[in-house]
Amino acid sequence: MRIVTPARSIPPLLALAALAACDRGTPADPPPAAPPAARPVATAPHPGDYTLYRAVATDLAARGRLGLADHLTESWEGGATAPRPIFDAAQCVPLDILPEERLGAREAALQQAAARAARLEHELQRAGYDRAVYAAPLDAFERAAAAPGADLDALADAFARAAEPRRRARQPDRPPIVYEGGCGAGESDVPFAISPADGEARLIRVFSFAVCAKRRTDPWDATRCPGWIGVRDGGRLPLSGTYAVQVRWPDGRGWRGDVTAQGFDETEDPAPIRLTAPPR
């Protein structure tokens, strides 16, 4: 478990299968056309607050605050005698989302869909893939992922199957886009050391914090922004990702900032998160 304390201020599968099937050949050069309009955050009529969640996730991904993993990795699959570079569309690091028991299964699913789409898009851009390789498969992923009961892992697999023929046709020099999955990352019960010990800390996942801010609700107000969880000295919380933190002591002192807990290993006893009152 690696604990990082940064600066104080918080500053339908069918559609995807069809895309894969019709992209098996090398596409012809398109006729000259006017430059396309900028792509909106969401290109389909999504239910609920999906568009808002997508905007939040896109911003967090751009700032490296969405639990980003390096999707460019190596594979030994298929009897390879040496590792080959790949882009794995699986999500190996737990996403920084409010647990569904505190949010409701439907809204939690929409946030997960938005976060996975945003992270895929950001990582594909960062890895140098052309938008023409992944734009249509990603749009189909989002349309299907926002539907009730969507299986996001199966959709990520279908996304890779749809994007890979486009990659072979347009960017054969880039690593294959595949879905391997099989990660063991998860949350770990992290202890808290608060000094003085009579202080009380509250934490909220940065995704939930950013959603409140986007809705123009004071994200530091635990009575209006859902998702804050309290903990005292010696207590433990299951954590993975980045959290906004505020601590208050009976003498009036307080502290606000954020902490990141990631790199979970079941064999390790996580180091405590230490929160100390500022000088009087």
CSV table of N, CA and C in Angstrom, one decimal, residues 19-125:
chain,number,residue,atom,x,y,z
A,19,LEU,N,-19.7,-3.3,-35.5
A,19,LEU,CA,-18.6,-2.4,-35.8
A,19,LEU,C,-17.4,-3.2,-36.1
A,20,ALA,N,-17.1,-4.3,-35.3
A,20,ALA,CA,-16.0,-5.1,-35.5
A,20,ALA,C,-16.1,-5.9,-36.9
A,21,ALA,N,-17.3,-6.3,-37.2
A,21,ALA,CA,-17.5,-7.1,-38.4
A,21,ALA,C,-17.3,-6.3,-39.6
A,22,CYS,N,-17.8,-5.1,-39.6
A,22,CYS,CA,-17.7,-4.3,-40.9
A,22,CYS,C,-16.3,-3.6,-41.0
A,23,ASP,N,-15.4,-3.7,-40.0
A,23,ASP,CA,-14.1,-3.1,-40.1
A,23,ASP,C,-13.0,-4.0,-40.4
A,24,ARG,N,-13.3,-5.2,-40.8
A,24,ARG,CA,-12.2,-6.2,-41.0
A,24,ARG,C,-11.4,-5.9,-42.2
A,25,GLY,N,-11.9,-5.2,-43.2
A,25,GLY,CA,-11.1,-4.8,-44.3
A,25,GLY,C,-10.5,-3.5,-44.2
A,26,THR,N,-9.5,-3.1,-45.0
A,26,THR,CA,-8.9,-1.8,-45.0
A,26,THR,C,-9.9,-0.8,-45.5
A,27,PRO,N,-10.3,0.3,-44.8
A,27,PRO,CA,-11.3,1.2,-45.2
A,27,PRO,C,-10.7,2.1,-46.4
A,28,ALA,N,-11.6,2.5,-47.3
A,28,ALA,CA,-11.2,3.4,-48.3
A,28,ALA,C,-11.0,4.8,-47.8
A,29,ASP,N,-10.2,5.6,-48.5
A,29,ASP,CA,-10.0,6.9,-48.0
A,29,ASP,C,-11.3,7.7,-48.2
A,30,PRO,N,-11.7,8.5,-47.1
A,30,PRO,CA,-12.9,9.2,-47.2
A,30,PRO,C,-12.8,10.4,-48.2
A,31,PRO,N,-13.9,10.8,-48.8
A,31,PRO,CA,-13.9,12.0,-49.7
A,31,PRO,C,-13.6,13.2,-48.9
A,32,PRO,N,-13.0,14.3,-49.5
A,32,PRO,CA,-12.8,15.5,-48.8
A,32,PRO,C,-14.1,16.0,-48.1
A,33,ALA,N,-13.9,16.5,-47.0
A,33,ALA,CA,-15.1,17.1,-46.2
A,33,ALA,C,-14.6,18.2,-45.3
A,34,ALA,N,-15.6,18.9,-44.9
A,34,ALA,CA,-15.3,20.0,-44.0
A,34,ALA,C,-14.9,19.4,-42.6
A,35,PRO,N,-14.1,20.2,-41.9
A,35,PRO,CA,-13.6,19.6,-40.6
A,35,PRO,C,-14.8,19.3,-39.7
A,36,PRO,N,-14.8,18.2,-39.0
A,36,PRO,CA,-15.9,17.8,-38.2
A,36,PRO,C,-16.1,18.7,-37.0
A,37,ALA,N,-17.3,18.8,-36.5
A,37,ALA,CA,-17.6,19.6,-35.3
A,37,ALA,C,-17.0,18.9,-34.1
A,38,ALA,N,-16.7,19.6,-33.1
A,38,ALA,CA,-16.1,19.0,-31.9
A,38,ALA,C,-17.1,18.0,-31.3
A,39,ARG,N,-16.5,16.8,-30.8
A,39,ARG,CA,-17.4,15.8,-30.3
A,39,ARG,C,-17.9,16.2,-28.9
A,40,PRO,N,-19.2,16.1,-28.6
A,40,PRO,CA,-19.7,16.4,-27.3
A,40,PRO,C,-19.2,15.4,-26.3
A,41,VAL,N,-19.4,15.7,-25.0
A,41,VAL,CA,-18.9,14.7,-24.0
A,41,VAL,C,-19.6,13.4,-24.1
A,42,ALA,N,-21.0,13.4,-24.4
A,42,ALA,CA,-21.7,12.2,-24.6
A,42,ALA,C,-22.5,12.3,-26.0
A,43,THR,N,-22.4,11.3,-26.8
A,43,THR,CA,-23.0,11.5,-28.1
A,43,THR,C,-24.3,10.8,-28.3
A,44,ALA,N,-24.8,10.2,-27.2
A,44,ALA,CA,-26.1,9.6,-27.2
A,44,ALA,C,-27.0,10.1,-26.1
A,45,PRO,N,-28.3,10.0,-26.2
A,45,PRO,CA,-29.2,10.4,-25.1
A,45,PRO,C,-29.1,9.5,-24.0
A,46,HIS,N,-28.3,9.8,-23.0
A,46,HIS,CA,-28.1,8.9,-21.9
A,46,HIS,C,-29.0,9.2,-20.7
A,47,PRO,N,-29.4,8.2,-19.9
A,47,PRO,CA,-30.3,8.4,-18.8
A,47,PRO,C,-29.7,9.2,-17.7
A,48,GLY,N,-30.5,9.7,-16.9
A,48,GLY,CA,-30.1,10.3,-15.6
A,48,GLY,C,-29.1,11.4,-15.8
A,49,ASP,N,-28.1,11.3,-14.9
A,49,ASP,CA,-27.0,12.4,-15.0
A,49,ASP,C,-25.8,11.9,-15.7
A,50,TYR,N,-25.9,11.0,-16.6
A,50,TYR,CA,-24.7,10.4,-17.3
A,50,TYR,C,-23.8,11.5,-17.9
A,51,THR,N,-24.4,12.5,-18.6
A,51,THR,CA,-23.6,13.5,-19.2
A,51,THR,C,-22.8,14.3,-18.2
A,52,LEU,N,-23.4,14.6,-17.0
A,52,LEU,CA,-22.7,15.3,-15.9
A,52,LEU,C,-21.5,14.4,-15.4
A,53,TYR,N,-21.8,13.1,-15.2
A,53,TYR,CA,-20.8,12.2,-14.7
A,53,TYR,C,-19.6,12.1,-15.7
A,54,ARG,N,-20.0,12.0,-17.0
A,54,ARG,CA,-18.9,11.9,-18.0
A,54,ARG,C,-18.0,13.1,-18.0
A,55,ALA,N,-18.6,14.3,-17.9
A,55,ALA,CA,-17.8,15.6,-17.8
A,55,ALA,C,-16.9,15.5,-16.6
A,56,VAL,N,-17.4,15.1,-15.5
A,56,VAL,CA,-16.6,15.0,-14.3
A,56,VAL,C,-15.4,14.0,-14.5
A,57,ALA,N,-15.8,12.8,-15.1
A,57,ALA,CA,-14.8,11.8,-15.3
A,57,ALA,C,-13.7,12.2,-16.3
A,58,THR,N,-14.1,12.9,-17.3
A,58,THR,CA,-13.2,13.4,-18.3
A,58,THR,C,-12.2,14.4,-17.7
A,59,ASP,N,-12.7,15.3,-16.8
A,59,ASP,CA,-11.8,16.2,-16.2
A,59,ASP,C,-10.8,15.5,-15.2
A,60,LEU,N,-11.3,14.6,-14.4
A,60,LEU,CA,-10.5,13.9,-13.5
A,60,LEU,C,-9.4,13.0,-14.2
A,61,ALA,N,-9.8,12.4,-15.3
A,61,ALA,CA,-8.8,11.6,-16.0
A,61,ALA,C,-7.7,12.5,-16.6
A,62,ALA,N,-8.1,13.7,-17.1
A,62,ALA,CA,-7.1,14.6,-17.6
A,62,ALA,C,-6.1,15.1,-16.5
A,63,ARG,N,-6.6,15.1,-15.3
A,63,ARG,CA,-5.7,15.6,-14.2
A,63,ARG,C,-5.1,14.4,-13.4
A,64,GLY,N,-5.2,13.2,-13.9
A,64,GLY,CA,-4.6,12.0,-13.3
A,64,GLY,C,-5.2,11.7,-12.0
A,65,ARG,N,-6.5,12.0,-11.8
A,65,ARG,CA,-7.1,11.7,-10.5
A,65,ARG,C,-8.3,10.7,-10.6
A,66,LEU,N,-8.2,9.8,-11.5
A,66,LEU,CA,-9.3,8.8,-11.7
A,66,LEU,C,-8.7,7.4,-11.5
A,67,GLY,N,-7.7,7.3,-10.7
A,67,GLY,CA,-7.1,6.0,-10.5
A,67,GLY,C,-6.5,5.4,-11.8
A,68,LEU,N,-5.8,6.2,-12.6
A,68,LEU,CA,-5.4,5.7,-13.9
A,68,LEU,C,-4.3,4.6,-13.8
A,69,ALA,N,-4.5,3.6,-14.6
A,69,ALA,CA,-3.5,2.6,-14.7
A,69,ALA,C,-2.8,2.7,-16.1
A,70,ASP,N,-1.7,2.2,-16.3
A,70,ASP,CA,-1.0,2.2,-17.6
A,70,ASP,C,-1.6,1.1,-18.4
A,71,HIS,N,-2.5,1.4,-19.4
A,71,HIS,CA,-3.1,0.3,-20.2
A,71,HIS,C,-2.1,-0.2,-21.2
A,72,LEU,N,-1.0,0.5,-21.5
A,72,LEU,CA,0.1,-0.1,-22.3
A,72,LEU,C,0.9,-1.0,-21.5
A,73,THR,N,0.8,-2.3,-21.8
A,73,THR,CA,1.5,-3.3,-21.0
A,73,THR,C,2.0,-4.4,-21.9
A,74,GLU,N,2.3,-5.5,-21.3
A,74,GLU,CA,2.9,-6.7,-22.1
A,74,GLU,C,2.0,-7.9,-21.9
A,75,SER,N,2.0,-8.8,-22.9
A,75,SER,CA,1.2,-10.0,-22.8
A,75,SER,C,2.0,-11.2,-23.2
A,76,TRP,N,1.8,-12.3,-22.5
A,76,TRP,CA,2.4,-13.6,-22.8
A,76,TRP,C,1.3,-14.6,-23.3
A,77,GLU,N,0.1,-14.0,-23.7
A,77,GLU,CA,-1.0,-14.9,-24.1
A,77,GLU,C,-0.6,-15.5,-25.5
A,78,GLY,N,-1.4,-16.6,-25.8
A,78,GLY,CA,-1.3,-17.2,-27.1
A,78,GLY,C,0.0,-18.0,-27.3
A,79,GLY,N,0.7,-18.5,-26.2
A,79,GLY,CA,1.9,-19.3,-26.4
A,79,GLY,C,3.1,-18.5,-26.8
A,80,ALA,N,3.1,-17.1,-26.5
A,80,ALA,CA,4.2,-16.3,-26.9
A,80,ALA,C,5.5,-16.7,-26.2
A,81,THR,N,6.6,-16.7,-26.9
A,81,THR,CA,7.9,-17.0,-26.3
A,81,THR,C,8.5,-15.8,-25.7
A,82,ALA,N,8.0,-14.6,-26.0
A,82,ALA,CA,8.5,-13.4,-25.4
A,82,ALA,C,7.3,-12.5,-25.3
A,83,PRO,N,7.3,-11.5,-24.3
A,83,PRO,CA,6.2,-10.7,-24.1
A,83,PRO,C,6.0,-9.7,-25.3
A,84,ARG,N,4.8,-9.4,-25.6
A,84,ARG,CA,4.5,-8.5,-26.7
A,84,ARG,C,3.7,-7.3,-26.2
A,85,PRO,N,4.0,-6.1,-26.7
A,85,PRO,CA,3.3,-5.0,-26.2
A,85,PRO,C,1.8,-5.0,-26.6
A,86,ILE,N,0.9,-4.6,-25.7
A,86,ILE,CA,-0.5,-4.5,-26.0
A,86,ILE,C,-1.1,-3.3,-25.3
A,87,PHE,N,-2.3,-2.9,-25.8
A,87,PHE,CA,-3.1,-2.0,-25.0
A,87,PHE,C,-4.3,-2.8,-24.5
A,88,ASP,N,-4.3,-2.9,-23.2
A,88,ASP,CA,-5.3,-3.8,-22.5
A,88,ASP,C,-6.5,-2.9,-22.1
A,89,ALA,N,-7.7,-3.2,-22.7
A,89,ALA,CA,-8.9,-2.4,-22.4
A,89,ALA,C,-9.5,-2.7,-21.1
A,90,ALA,N,-9.0,-3.6,-20.3
A,90,ALA,CA,-9.5,-4.0,-19.0
A,90,ALA,C,-9.2,-2.8,-18.0
A,91,GLN,N,-10.0,-2.7,-17.0
A,91,GLN,CA,-9.8,-1.7,-15.9
A,91,GLN,C,-9.2,-2.4,-14.7
A,92,CYS,N,-7.9,-2.2,-14.5
A,92,CYS,CA,-7.2,-3.0,-13.5
A,92,CYS,C,-7.2,-2.3,-12.1
A,93,VAL,N,-7.4,-1.0,-12.1
A,93,VAL,CA,-7.4,-0.3,-10.8
A,93,VAL,C,-8.8,0.1,-10.5
A,94,PRO,N,-9.3,-0.2,-9.3
A,94,PRO,CA,-10.6,0.2,-8.9
A,94,PRO,C,-10.9,1.7,-9.2
A,95,LEU,N,-12.1,2.0,-9.8
A,95,LEU,CA,-12.4,3.4,-10.1
A,95,LEU,C,-12.8,4.1,-8.8
A,96,ASP,N,-12.5,5.4,-8.8
A,96,ASP,CA,-12.8,6.2,-7.6
A,96,ASP,C,-14.2,6.6,-7.6
A,97,ILE,N,-15.1,5.7,-7.3
A,97,ILE,CA,-16.6,6.0,-7.3
A,97,ILE,C,-17.2,5.7,-6.0
A,98,LEU,N,-18.2,6.4,-5.6
A,98,LEU,CA,-19.0,6.2,-4.4
A,98,LEU,C,-19.6,4.8,-4.4
A,99,PRO,N,-19.4,4.0,-3.4
A,99,PRO,CA,-20.0,2.7,-3.4
A,99,PRO,C,-21.5,2.7,-3.6
A,100,GLU,N,-22.1,1.7,-4.3
A,100,GLU,CA,-23.5,1.8,-4.6
A,100,GLU,C,-24.4,1.7,-3.4
A,101,GLU,N,-24.0,1.2,-2.3
A,101,GLU,CA,-24.9,1.2,-1.1
A,101,GLU,C,-25.1,2.6,-0.6
A,102,ARG,N,-24.2,3.5,-1.0
A,102,ARG,CA,-24.4,4.9,-0.5
A,102,ARG,C,-25.0,5.8,-1.6
A,103,LEU,N,-25.1,5.3,-2.8
A,103,LEU,CA,-25.5,6.1,-4.0
A,103,LEU,C,-26.8,5.5,-4.6
A,104,GLY,N,-27.0,4.2,-4.6
A,104,GLY,CA,-28.0,3.5,-5.4
A,104,GLY,C,-27.4,2.8,-6.5
A,105,ALA,N,-27.8,1.6,-6.8
A,105,ALA,CA,-27.2,0.8,-7.8
A,105,ALA,C,-27.2,1.4,-9.2
A,106,ARG,N,-28.3,2.1,-9.6
A,106,ARG,CA,-28.4,2.7,-10.9
A,106,ARG,C,-27.4,3.8,-11.1
A,107,GLU,N,-27.4,4.8,-10.2
A,107,GLU,CA,-26.5,5.9,-10.3
A,107,GLU,C,-25.1,5.4,-10.2
A,108,ALA,N,-24.8,4.5,-9.4
A,108,ALA,CA,-23.4,4.0,-9.3
A,108,ALA,C,-23.0,3.3,-10.6
A,109,ALA,N,-23.9,2.6,-11.2
A,109,ALA,CA,-23.6,2.0,-12.5
A,109,ALA,C,-23.3,3.1,-13.6
A,110,LEU,N,-24.1,4.1,-13.6
A,110,LEU,CA,-23.8,5.2,-14.5
A,110,LEU,C,-22.5,5.9,-14.3
A,111,GLN,N,-22.1,6.1,-13.1
A,111,GLN,CA,-20.8,6.7,-12.8
A,111,GLN,C,-19.7,5.8,-13.2
A,112,GLN,N,-19.8,4.5,-13.0
A,112,GLN,CA,-18.8,3.6,-13.4
A,112,GLN,C,-18.7,3.6,-14.9
A,113,ALA,N,-19.8,3.6,-15.6
A,113,ALA,CA,-19.8,3.6,-17.1
A,113,ALA,C,-19.1,4.9,-17.6
A,114,ALA,N,-19.4,6.0,-17.0
A,114,ALA,CA,-18.8,7.3,-17.4
A,114,ALA,C,-17.3,7.3,-17.1
A,115,ALA,N,-16.9,6.8,-16.0
A,115,ALA,CA,-15.5,6.7,-15.6
A,115,ALA,C,-14.7,5.8,-16.5
A,116,ARG,N,-15.3,4.7,-16.8
A,116,ARG,CA,-14.5,3.7,-17.7
A,116,ARG,C,-14.4,4.3,-19.1
A,117,ALA,N,-15.4,4.9,-19.6
A,117,ALA,CA,-15.4,5.5,-20.9
A,117,ALA,C,-14.3,6.6,-21.0
A,118,ALA,N,-14.4,7.5,-19.9
A,118,ALA,CA,-13.4,8.6,-19.9
A,118,ALA,C,-12.0,8.1,-19.8
A,119,ARG,N,-11.8,7.1,-19.0
A,119,ARG,CA,-10.4,6.6,-18.8
A,119,ARG,C,-9.9,5.9,-20.1
A,120,LEU,N,-10.8,5.1,-20.7
A,120,LEU,CA,-10.4,4.5,-22.0
A,120,LEU,C,-10.0,5.6,-23.0
A,121,GLU,N,-10.8,6.6,-23.1
A,121,GLU,CA,-10.5,7.7,-24.1
A,121,GLU,C,-9.2,8.4,-23.8
A,122,HIS,N,-9.0,8.7,-22.5
A,122,HIS,CA,-7.8,9.4,-22.1
A,122,HIS,C,-6.6,8.6,-22.4
A,123,GLU,N,-6.6,7.3,-22.0
A,123,GLU,CA,-5.4,6.5,-22.2
A,123,GLU,C,-5.1,6.1,-23.6
A,124,LEU,N,-6.2,6.0,-24.4
A,124,LEU,CA,-6.0,5.8,-25.9
A,124,LEU,C,-5.3,7.0,-26.5
A,125,GLN,N,-5.8,8.2,-26.1
A,125,GLN,CA,-5.2,9.4,-26.6
A,125,GLN,C,-3.7,9.5,-26.2
